[in-house]
Coordinates of C-alpha atoms and ligand atoms in Angstrom, one line a residue:
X1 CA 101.0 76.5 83.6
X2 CA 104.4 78.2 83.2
X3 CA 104.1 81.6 83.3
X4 CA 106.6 84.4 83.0
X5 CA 105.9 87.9 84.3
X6 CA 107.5 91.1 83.3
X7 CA 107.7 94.0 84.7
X8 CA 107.0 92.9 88.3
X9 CA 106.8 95.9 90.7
X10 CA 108.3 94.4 94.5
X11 CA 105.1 95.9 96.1
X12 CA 102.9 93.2 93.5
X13 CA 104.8 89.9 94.5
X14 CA 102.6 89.6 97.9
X15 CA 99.2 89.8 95.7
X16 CA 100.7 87.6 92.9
X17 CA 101.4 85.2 95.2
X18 CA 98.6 85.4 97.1
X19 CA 95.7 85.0 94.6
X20 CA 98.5 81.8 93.5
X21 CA 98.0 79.5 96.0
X22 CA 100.9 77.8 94.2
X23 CA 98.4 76.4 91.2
X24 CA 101.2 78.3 88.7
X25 CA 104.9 78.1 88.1
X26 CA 105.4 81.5 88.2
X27 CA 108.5 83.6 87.3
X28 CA 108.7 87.3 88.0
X29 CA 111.2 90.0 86.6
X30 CA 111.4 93.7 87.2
X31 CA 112.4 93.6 83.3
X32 CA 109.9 94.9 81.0
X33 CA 109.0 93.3 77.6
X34 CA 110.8 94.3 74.4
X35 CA 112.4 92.9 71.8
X36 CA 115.9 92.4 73.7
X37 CA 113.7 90.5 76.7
X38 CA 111.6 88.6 74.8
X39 CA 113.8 85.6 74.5
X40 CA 113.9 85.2 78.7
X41 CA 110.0 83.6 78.1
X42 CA 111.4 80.8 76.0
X43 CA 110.0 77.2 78.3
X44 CA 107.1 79.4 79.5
X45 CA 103.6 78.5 78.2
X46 CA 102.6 82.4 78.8
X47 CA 103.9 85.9 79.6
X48 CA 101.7 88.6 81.8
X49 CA 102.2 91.8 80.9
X50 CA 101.7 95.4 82.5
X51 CA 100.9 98.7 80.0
X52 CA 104.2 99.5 79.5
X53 CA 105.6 95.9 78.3
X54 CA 106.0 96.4 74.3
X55 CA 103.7 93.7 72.8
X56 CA 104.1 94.7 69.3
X57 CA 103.8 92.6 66.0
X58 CA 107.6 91.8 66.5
X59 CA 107.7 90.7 70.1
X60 CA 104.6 88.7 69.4
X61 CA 106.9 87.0 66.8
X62 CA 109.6 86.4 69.1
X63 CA 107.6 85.1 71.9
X64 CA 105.9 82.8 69.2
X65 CA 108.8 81.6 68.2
X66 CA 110.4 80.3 71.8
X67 CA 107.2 79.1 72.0
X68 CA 104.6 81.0 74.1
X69 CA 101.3 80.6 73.7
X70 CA 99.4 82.9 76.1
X71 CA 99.9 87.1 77.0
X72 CA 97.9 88.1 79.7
X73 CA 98.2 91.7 81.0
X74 CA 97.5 93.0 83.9
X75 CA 95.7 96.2 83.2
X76 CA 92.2 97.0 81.5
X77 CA 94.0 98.9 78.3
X78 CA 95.2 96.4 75.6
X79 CA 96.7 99.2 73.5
X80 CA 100.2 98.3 74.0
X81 CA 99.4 94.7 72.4
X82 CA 99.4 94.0 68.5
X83 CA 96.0 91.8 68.6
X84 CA 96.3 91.6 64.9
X85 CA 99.7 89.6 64.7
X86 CA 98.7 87.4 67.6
X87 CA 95.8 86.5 66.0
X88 CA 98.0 85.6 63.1
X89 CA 100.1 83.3 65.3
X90 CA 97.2 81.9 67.7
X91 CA 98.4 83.4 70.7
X92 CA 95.6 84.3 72.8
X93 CA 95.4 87.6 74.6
X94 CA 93.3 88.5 78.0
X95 CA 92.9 91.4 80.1
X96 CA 91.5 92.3 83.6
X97 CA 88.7 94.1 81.9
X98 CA 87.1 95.7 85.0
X99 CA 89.6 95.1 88.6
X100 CA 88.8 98.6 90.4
X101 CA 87.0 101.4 88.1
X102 CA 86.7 103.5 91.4
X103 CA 90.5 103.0 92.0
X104 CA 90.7 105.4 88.6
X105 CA 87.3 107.1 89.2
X106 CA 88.4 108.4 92.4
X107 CA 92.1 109.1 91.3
X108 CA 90.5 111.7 88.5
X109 CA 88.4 113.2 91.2
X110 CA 91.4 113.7 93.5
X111 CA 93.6 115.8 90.4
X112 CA 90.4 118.0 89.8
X113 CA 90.4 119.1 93.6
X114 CA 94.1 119.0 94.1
X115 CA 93.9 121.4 90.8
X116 CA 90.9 123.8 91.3
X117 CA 91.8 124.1 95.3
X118 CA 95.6 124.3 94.4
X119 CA 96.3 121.8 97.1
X120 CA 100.2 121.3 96.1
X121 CA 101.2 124.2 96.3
X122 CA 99.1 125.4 99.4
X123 CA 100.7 122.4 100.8
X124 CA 104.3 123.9 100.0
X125 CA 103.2 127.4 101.5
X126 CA 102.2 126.0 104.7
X127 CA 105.2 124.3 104.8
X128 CA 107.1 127.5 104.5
X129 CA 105.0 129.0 106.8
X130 CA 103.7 131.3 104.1
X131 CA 99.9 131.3 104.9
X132 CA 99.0 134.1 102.6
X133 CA 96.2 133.1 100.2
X134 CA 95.7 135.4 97.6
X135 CA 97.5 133.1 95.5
X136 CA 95.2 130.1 96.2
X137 CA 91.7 131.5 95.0
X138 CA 89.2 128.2 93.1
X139 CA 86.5 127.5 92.2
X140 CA 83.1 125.7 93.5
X141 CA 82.8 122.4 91.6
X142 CA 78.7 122.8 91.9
X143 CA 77.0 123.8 89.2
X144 CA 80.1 123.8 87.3
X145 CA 79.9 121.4 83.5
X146 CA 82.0 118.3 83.3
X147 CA 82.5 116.8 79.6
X148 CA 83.0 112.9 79.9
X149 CA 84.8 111.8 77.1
X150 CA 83.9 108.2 77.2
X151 CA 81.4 107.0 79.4
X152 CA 82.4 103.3 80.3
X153 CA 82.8 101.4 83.5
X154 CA 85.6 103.9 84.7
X155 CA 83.7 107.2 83.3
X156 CA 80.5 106.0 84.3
X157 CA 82.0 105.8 88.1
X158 CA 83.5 109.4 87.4
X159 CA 80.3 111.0 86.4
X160 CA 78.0 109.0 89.9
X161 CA 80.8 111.0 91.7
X162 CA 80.3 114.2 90.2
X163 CA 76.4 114.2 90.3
X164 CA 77.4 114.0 94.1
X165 CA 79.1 117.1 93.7
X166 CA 76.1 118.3 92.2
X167 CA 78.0 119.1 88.3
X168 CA 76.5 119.0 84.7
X169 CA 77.5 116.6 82.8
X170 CA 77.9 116.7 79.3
X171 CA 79.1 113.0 77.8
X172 CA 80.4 111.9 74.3
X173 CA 80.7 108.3 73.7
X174 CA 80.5 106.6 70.3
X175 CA 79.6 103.8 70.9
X176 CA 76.7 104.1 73.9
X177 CA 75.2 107.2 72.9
X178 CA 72.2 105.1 71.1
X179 CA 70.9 103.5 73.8
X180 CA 71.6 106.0 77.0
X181 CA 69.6 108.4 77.8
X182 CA 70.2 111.6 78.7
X183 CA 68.9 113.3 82.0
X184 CA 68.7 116.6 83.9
X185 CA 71.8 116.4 85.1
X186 CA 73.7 114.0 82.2
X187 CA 73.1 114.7 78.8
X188 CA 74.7 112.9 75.6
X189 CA 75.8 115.5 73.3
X190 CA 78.6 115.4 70.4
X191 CA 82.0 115.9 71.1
X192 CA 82.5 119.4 69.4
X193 CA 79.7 120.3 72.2
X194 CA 81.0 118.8 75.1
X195 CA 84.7 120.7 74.0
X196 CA 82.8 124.4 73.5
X197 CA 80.7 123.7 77.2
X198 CA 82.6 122.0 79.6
X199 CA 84.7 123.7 82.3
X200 CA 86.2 120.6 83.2
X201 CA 87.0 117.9 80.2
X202 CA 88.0 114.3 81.0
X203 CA 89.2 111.5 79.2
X204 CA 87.8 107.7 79.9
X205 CA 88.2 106.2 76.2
X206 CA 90.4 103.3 75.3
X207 CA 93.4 104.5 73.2
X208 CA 92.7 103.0 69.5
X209 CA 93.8 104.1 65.9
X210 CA 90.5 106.2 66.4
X211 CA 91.2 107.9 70.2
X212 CA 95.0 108.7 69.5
X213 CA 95.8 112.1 70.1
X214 CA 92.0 112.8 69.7
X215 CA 92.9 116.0 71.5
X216 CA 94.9 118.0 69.2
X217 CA 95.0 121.7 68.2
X218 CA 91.4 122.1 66.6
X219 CA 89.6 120.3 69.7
X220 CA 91.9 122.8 72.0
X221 CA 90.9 125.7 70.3
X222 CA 87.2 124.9 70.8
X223 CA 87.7 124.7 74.6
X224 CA 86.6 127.3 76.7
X225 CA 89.4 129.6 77.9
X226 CA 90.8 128.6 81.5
X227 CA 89.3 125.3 80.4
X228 CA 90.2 122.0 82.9
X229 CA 91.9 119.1 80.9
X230 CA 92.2 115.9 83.0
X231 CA 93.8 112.5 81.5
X232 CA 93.8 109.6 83.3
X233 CA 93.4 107.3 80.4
X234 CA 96.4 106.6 78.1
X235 CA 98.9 109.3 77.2
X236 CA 98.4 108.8 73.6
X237 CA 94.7 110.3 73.2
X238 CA 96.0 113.8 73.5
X239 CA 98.8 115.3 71.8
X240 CA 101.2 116.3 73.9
X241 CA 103.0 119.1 72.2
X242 CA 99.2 120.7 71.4
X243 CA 98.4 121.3 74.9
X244 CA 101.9 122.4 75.7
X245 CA 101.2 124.9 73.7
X246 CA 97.2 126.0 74.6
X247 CA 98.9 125.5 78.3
X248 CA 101.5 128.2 77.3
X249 CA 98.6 130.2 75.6
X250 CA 96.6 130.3 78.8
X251 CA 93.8 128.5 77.1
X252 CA 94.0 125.4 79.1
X253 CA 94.0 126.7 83.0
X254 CA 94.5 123.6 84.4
X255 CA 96.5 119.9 83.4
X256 CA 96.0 116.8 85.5
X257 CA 97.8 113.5 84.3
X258 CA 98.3 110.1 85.5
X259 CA 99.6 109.4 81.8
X260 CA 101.8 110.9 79.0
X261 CA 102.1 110.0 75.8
X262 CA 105.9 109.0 76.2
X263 CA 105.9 107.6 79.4
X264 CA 107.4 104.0 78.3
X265 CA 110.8 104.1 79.9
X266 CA 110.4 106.8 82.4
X267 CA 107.5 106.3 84.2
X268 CA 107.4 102.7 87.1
X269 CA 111.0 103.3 87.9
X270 CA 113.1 105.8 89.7
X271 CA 115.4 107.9 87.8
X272 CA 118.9 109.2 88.7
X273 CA 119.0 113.3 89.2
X274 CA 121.8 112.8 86.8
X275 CA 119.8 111.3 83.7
X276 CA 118.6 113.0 80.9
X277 CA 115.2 113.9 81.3
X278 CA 112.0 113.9 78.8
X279 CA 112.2 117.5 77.6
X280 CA 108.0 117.8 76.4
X281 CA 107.6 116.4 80.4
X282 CA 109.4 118.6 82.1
X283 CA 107.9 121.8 80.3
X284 CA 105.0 120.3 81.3
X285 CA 106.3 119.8 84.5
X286 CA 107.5 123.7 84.9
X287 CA 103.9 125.0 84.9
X288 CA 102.6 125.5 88.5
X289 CA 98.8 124.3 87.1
X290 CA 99.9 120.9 86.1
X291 CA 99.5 118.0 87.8
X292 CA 101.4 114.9 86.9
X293 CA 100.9 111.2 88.5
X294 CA 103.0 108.7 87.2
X295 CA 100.2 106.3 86.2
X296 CA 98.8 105.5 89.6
X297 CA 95.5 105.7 89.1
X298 CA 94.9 102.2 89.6
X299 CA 97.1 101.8 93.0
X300 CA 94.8 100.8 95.6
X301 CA 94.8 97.8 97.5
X302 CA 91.6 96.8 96.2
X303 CA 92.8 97.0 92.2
X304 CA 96.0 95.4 93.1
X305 CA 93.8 92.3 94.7
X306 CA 91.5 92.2 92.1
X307 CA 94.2 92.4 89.3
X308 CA 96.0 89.2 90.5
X309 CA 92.7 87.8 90.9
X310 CA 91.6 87.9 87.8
X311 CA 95.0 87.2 85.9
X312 CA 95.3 83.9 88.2
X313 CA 92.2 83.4 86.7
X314 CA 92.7 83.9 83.2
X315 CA 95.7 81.5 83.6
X316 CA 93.4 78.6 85.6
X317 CA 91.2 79.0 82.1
X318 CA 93.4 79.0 79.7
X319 CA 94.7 75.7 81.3
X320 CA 91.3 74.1 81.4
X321 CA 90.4 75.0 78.2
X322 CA 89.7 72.2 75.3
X323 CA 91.3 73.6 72.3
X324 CA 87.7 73.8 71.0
X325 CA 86.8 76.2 73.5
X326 CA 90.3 78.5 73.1
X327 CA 89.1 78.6 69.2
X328 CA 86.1 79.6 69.9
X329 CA 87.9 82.8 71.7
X330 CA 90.1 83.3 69.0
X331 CA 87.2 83.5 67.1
X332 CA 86.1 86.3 68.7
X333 CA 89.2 88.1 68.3
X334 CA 88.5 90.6 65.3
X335 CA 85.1 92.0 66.6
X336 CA 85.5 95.9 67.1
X337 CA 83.3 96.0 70.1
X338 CA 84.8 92.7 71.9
X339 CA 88.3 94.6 71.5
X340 CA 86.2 98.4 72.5
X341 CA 85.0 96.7 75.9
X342 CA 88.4 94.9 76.6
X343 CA 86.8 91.4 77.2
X344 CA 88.8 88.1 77.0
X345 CA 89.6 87.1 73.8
Ligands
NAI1 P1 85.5 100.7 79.2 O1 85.8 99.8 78.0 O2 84.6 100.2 80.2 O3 85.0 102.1 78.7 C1 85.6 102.9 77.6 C2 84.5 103.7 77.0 O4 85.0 104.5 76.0 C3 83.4 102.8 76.3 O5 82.1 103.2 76.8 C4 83.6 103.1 74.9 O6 82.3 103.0 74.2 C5 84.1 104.5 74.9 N1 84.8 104.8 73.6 C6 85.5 104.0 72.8 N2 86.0 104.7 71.8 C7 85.5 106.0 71.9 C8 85.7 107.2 71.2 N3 86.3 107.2 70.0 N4 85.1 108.3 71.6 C9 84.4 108.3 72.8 N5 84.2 107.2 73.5 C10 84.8 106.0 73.1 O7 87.0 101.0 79.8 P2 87.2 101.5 81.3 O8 87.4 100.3 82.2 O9 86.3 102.6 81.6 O10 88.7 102.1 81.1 C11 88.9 103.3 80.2 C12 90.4 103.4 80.0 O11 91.0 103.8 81.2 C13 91.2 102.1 79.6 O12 91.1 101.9 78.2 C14 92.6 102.4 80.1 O13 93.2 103.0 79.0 C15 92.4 103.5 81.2 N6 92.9 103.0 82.5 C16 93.8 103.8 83.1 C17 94.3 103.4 84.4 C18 95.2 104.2 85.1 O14 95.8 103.7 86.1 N7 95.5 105.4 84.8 C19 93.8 102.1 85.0 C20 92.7 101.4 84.2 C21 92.3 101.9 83.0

């Protein structure tokens, strides 16, 4: 199969080409999908994607129409995909539904230490041989309550780590909540309880028409003052401008994010000092208590294996399939839970 990918990072090549073993045609560009790059796929039976590749009804169309016939993307979120529209034009979608959950597990872990034991800027102060600590006080994570806001494969590995630490977990997820039960130390509650309880709140969900910006001004103000927010799910399931504002009312105490809402076109790359810069970030940015990753949650050595794994993979089937056996995917496409628990469609 001929397969185009976009927005190749140099430090994926070795993987890509490794989990290979030459059974593709592969093409790689740093270029990121859009409508104006769209027409580079044209001769290519597929395009593999990353989160920040635009996938929309429109592309879909494009690519359709210089004839591809497979997107695979490289990441567990599908939320930057129209699976409507390529439905419509038979192009069939897959994902890597489940490549490292601990990469992201222990990446949410690391902001809620880094934020509680104010590691950055402890780390500046020793630098500057200013070993003072007054500045520098946190807080024991025993005995403190964690709300997990989606308790999947990534959520589920979040909430074996804190049991470690010895927290409470409170959990709200829609769609497990019937058939989980809760225990001494993890109990399924609804979400307006999890939001007035926790002392630590932390997002695992999908980002859907239902999820986005599911943390907005009403779910802020039921937060506990001082409250930790941790995000290391899609940008879009908070709003932005909301917790720039409980941040600035010194209800939230503490930010931690591997993702932001707007981070198409700034985040992946390197930016001149000169460049205009994404004003809602940097105010963000400007408050000592927030933490900001640039969506490197998944970078370990491990998820980048497993992630061209898998997306050789999908490739291998896709080639192998009888057309029989790709309809009966397609088939598949439109059920809510299929597209909930990311699986190949
Ligand atoms: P998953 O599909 O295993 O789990 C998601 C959970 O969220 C499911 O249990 C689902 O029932 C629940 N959920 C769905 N809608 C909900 C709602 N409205 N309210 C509460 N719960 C809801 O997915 P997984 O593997 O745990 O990944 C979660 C998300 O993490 C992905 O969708 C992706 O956006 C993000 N992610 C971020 C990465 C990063 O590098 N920052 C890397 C990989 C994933």
């Amino acid at each position: 199969m001929k397969a185009l990918i976009y927005s190749t990072k140099e430090f994926e090549k070795s993987y890509l080409l490794d989990a290979n073993q030459q059974k593709h045609d592969l093409t790689v560009t740093s270029k990121p999908l859009n409508l104006d790059t769209a027409s580079m796929a044209k001769g290519y039976d597929a395009v593999v994607l990353f989160t920040n590749d635009d996938a929309s009804g429109d592309v879909l169309r494009k690519l359709h129409q210089v004839g591809v016939q497979y997107v695979a993307t490289r990441s567990v979120g599908i939320d930057h995909i129209d699976l409507k529209v390529a439905s419509e034009l038979g192009i069939r979608i897959a994902n890597v539904p489940h490549y490292s959950p601990n990469s992201v597990a222990e990446h949410t872990v690391a902001l809620m230490l880094a934020l509680n034991r104010k590691l950055i800027i402890a780390n500046a102060k020793s630098h500057a041989y200013q070993f003072e600590l007054s500045s520098l006080i946190g807080f024991d994570m025993y005995q403190k309550t964690v709300g997990i806001i989606g308790l999947g494969t990534i959520g589920g590995v979040v909430a074996d780590i804190l049991k470690g630490f010895g927290c409470k977990l409170l959990v709200y997820d829609n769609y497990v909540k019937n058939y989980r039960t809760s225990t001494e130390q993890m109990k399924f509650v609804e979400l307006d309880e999890l939001l007035a309880a926790s002392d630590i709140i932390t997002l695992h969900a999908p980002l859907t028409d239902e999820t986005k910006h599911l943390i907005s001004k009403p779910q802020l103000e039921l937060m506990k003052k001082n409250v930790m927010l941790i995000n290391t799910s899609r940008g879009g399931l908070l709003n932005t401008v909301d917790v720039l504002e409980a941040l600035r009312d010194r209800k939230i105490g503490y930010l931690g994010l591997d993702v932001y809402e707007n981070e198409r076109g700034i985040f992946f790359k390197n930016h001149f000092p000169t460049e205009g810069k994404d004003k809602l970030l940097t105010d963000l940015m400007n408050f000592n208590n927030v933490l900001v990753t640039g969506h490197q949650a998944f970078l370990t050595n491990e998820a980048l294996t497993n992630i061209a794994d898998k997306t050789i993979q999908n490739l291998n089937e896709w080639e192998m399939a009888t057309p029989e056996e790709c309809n009966a995917k397609i088939g598949r496409i439109l059920d809510l839970d299929a597209l909930i628990h990311n699986e190949l469609l």
